[in-house]
mmCIF file of C-alpha atoms in Angstrom:
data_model
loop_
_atom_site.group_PDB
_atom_site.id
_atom_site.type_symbol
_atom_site.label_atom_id
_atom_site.label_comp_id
_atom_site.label_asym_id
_atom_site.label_seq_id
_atom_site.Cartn_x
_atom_site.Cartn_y
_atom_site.Cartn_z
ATOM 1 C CA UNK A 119 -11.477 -266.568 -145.890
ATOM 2 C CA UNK A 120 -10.020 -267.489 -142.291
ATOM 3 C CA UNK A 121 -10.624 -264.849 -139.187
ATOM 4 C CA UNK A 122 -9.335 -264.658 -135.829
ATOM 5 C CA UNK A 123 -10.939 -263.485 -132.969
ATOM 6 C CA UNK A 124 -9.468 -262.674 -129.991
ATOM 7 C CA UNK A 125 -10.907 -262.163 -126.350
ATOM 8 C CA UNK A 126 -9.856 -262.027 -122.713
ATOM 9 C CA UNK A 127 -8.244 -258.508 -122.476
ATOM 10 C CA UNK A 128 -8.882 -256.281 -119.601
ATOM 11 C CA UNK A 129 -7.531 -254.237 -117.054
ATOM 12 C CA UNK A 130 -5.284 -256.556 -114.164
ATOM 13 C CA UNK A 131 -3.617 -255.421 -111.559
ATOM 14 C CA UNK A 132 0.624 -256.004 -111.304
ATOM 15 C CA UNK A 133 0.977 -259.655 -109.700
ATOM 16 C CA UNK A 134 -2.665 -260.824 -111.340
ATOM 17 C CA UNK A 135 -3.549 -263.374 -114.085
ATOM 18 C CA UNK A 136 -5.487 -263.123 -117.259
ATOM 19 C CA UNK A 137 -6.829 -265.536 -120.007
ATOM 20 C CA UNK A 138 -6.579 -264.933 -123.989
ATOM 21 C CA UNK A 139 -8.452 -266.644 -126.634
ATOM 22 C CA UNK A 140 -7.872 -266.219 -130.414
ATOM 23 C CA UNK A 141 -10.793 -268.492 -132.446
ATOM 24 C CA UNK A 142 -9.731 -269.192 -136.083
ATOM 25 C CA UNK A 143 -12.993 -270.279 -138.155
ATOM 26 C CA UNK A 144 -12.870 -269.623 -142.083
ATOM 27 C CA UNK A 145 -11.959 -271.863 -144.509
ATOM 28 C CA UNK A 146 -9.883 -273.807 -142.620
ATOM 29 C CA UNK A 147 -8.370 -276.951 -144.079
ATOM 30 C CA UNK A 148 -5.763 -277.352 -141.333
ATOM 31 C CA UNK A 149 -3.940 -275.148 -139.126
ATOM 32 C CA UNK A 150 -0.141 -275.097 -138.477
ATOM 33 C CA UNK A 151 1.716 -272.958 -135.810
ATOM 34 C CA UNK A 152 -0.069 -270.223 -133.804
ATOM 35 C CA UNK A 153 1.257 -267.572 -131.949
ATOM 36 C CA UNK A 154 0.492 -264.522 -129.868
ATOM 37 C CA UNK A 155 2.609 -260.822 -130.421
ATOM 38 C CA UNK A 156 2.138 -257.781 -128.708
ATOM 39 C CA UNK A 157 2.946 -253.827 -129.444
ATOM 40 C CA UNK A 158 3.096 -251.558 -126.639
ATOM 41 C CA UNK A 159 3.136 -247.593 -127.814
ATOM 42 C CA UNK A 160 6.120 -246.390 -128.830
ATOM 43 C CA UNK A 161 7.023 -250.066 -129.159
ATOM 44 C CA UNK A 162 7.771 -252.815 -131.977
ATOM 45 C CA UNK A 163 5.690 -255.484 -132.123
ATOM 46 C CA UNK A 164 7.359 -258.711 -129.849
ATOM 47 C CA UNK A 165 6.901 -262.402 -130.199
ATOM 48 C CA UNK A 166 5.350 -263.293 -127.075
ATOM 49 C CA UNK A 167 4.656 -267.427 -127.508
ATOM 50 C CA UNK A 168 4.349 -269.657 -130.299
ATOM 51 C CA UNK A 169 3.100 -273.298 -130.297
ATOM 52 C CA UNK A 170 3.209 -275.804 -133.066
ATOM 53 C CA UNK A 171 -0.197 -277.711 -134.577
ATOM 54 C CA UNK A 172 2.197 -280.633 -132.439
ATOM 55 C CA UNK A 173 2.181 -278.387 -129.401
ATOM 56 C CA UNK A 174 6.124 -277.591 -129.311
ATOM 57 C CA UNK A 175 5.844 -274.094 -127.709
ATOM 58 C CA UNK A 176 8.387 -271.411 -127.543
ATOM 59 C CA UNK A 177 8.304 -268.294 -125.760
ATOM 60 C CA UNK A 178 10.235 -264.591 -125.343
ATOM 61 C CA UNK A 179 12.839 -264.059 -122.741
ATOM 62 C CA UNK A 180 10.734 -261.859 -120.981
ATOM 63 C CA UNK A 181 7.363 -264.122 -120.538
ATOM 64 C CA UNK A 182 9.120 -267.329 -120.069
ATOM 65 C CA UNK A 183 7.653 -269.044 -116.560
ATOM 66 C CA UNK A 184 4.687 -266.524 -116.318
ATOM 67 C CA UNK A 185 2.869 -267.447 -119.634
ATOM 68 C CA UNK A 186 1.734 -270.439 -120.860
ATOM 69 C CA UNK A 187 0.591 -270.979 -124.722
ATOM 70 C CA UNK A 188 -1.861 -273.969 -125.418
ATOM 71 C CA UNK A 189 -4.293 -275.097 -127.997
ATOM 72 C CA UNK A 190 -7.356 -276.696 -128.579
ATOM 73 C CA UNK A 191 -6.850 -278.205 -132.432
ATOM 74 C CA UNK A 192 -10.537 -279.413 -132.423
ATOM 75 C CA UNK A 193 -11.879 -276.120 -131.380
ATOM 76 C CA UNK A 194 -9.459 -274.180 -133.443
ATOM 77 C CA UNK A 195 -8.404 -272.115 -130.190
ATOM 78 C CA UNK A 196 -4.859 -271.308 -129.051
ATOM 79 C CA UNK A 197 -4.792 -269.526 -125.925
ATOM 80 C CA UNK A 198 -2.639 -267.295 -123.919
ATOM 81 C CA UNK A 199 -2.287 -267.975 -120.135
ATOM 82 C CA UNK A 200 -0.618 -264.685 -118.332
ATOM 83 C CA UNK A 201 -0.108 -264.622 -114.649
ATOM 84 C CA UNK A 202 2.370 -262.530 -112.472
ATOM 85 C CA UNK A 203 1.761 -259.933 -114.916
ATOM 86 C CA UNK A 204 3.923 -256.693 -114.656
ATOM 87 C CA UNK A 205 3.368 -252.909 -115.770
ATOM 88 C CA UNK A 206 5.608 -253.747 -119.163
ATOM 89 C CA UNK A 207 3.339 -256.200 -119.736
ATOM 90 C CA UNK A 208 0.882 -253.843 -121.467
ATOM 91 C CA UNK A 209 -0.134 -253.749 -124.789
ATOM 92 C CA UNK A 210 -2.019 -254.975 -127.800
ATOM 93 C CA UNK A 211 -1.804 -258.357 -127.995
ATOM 94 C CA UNK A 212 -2.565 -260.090 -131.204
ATOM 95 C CA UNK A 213 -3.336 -263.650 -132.382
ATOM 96 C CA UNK A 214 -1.234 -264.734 -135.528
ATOM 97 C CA UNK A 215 -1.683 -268.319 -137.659
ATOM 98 C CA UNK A 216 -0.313 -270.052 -140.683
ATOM 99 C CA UNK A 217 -3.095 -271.801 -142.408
ATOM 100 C CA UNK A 218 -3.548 -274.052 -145.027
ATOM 101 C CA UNK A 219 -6.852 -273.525 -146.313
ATOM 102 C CA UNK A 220 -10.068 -275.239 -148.387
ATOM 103 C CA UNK A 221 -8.804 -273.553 -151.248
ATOM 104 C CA UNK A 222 -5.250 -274.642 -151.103
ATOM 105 C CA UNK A 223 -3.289 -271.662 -150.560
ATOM 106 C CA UNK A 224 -0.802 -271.068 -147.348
ATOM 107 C CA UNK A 225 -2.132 -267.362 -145.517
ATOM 108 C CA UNK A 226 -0.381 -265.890 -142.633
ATOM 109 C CA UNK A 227 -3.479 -264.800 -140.820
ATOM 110 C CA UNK A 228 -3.513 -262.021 -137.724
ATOM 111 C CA UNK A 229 -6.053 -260.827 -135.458
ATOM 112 C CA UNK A 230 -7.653 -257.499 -134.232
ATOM 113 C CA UNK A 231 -6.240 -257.792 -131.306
ATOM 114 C CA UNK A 232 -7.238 -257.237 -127.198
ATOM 115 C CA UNK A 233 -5.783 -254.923 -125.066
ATOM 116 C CA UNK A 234 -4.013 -255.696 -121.573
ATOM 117 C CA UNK A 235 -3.721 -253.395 -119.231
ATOM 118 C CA UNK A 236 -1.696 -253.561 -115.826
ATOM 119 C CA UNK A 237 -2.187 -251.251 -113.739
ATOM 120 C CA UNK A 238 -2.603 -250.544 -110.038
#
């Protein structure tokens, strides 16, 4: 019905930037809020950023003034901007959406996820 992809994971060094994607494309009648999470091991998954189909964004404690969440509504795309990234900053991080779809029901969608890893 609806999939996310994500991409832009990698290995960064402490101090360095990266780039996430998540593409929605499905049966897409219109989509609402978007967010990223991330689990590290050992870990419970955290809200990392969340932005509204409006673009009202809201972000964790711990990411606030390092990562920036946008969104391209024509393109589907929401997108995860990480820079002075630190150690703790590893993990999975995955793509979630609400969506109202073609066939009229309201799905709380996730990704696959990408892996970050920072790391000297």
């Amino acid at each position: 019905q609806v999939q996310l992809v994500e991409s832009g994971g990698g290995l960064v060094q402490p101090g360095g930037s990266l780039r996430l994607s998540c593409a929605a494309s499905g049966s897409i009648l219109r989509l609402n809020a978007m967010g990223w999470y991330r689990q590290a091991p050992g870990k419970e998954r955290e809200l990392v950023a969340t932005i509204t189909s409006g673009g009202n964004t809201n972000y964790a404690n711990s990411v606030a003034g390092r990562f920036t969440i946008s969104r391209d509504n024509a393109k589907n795309t929401v997108y995860l901007e990480m820079s002075s990234l630190k150690p703790d900053d590893a993990a999975v991080y995955c793509c979630n959406a609400l969506v109202f779809t073609t066939g009229l029901q309201y799905l709380e969608v996730w990704g696959q996820g990408t892996l970050v890893t920072v790391s000297s």
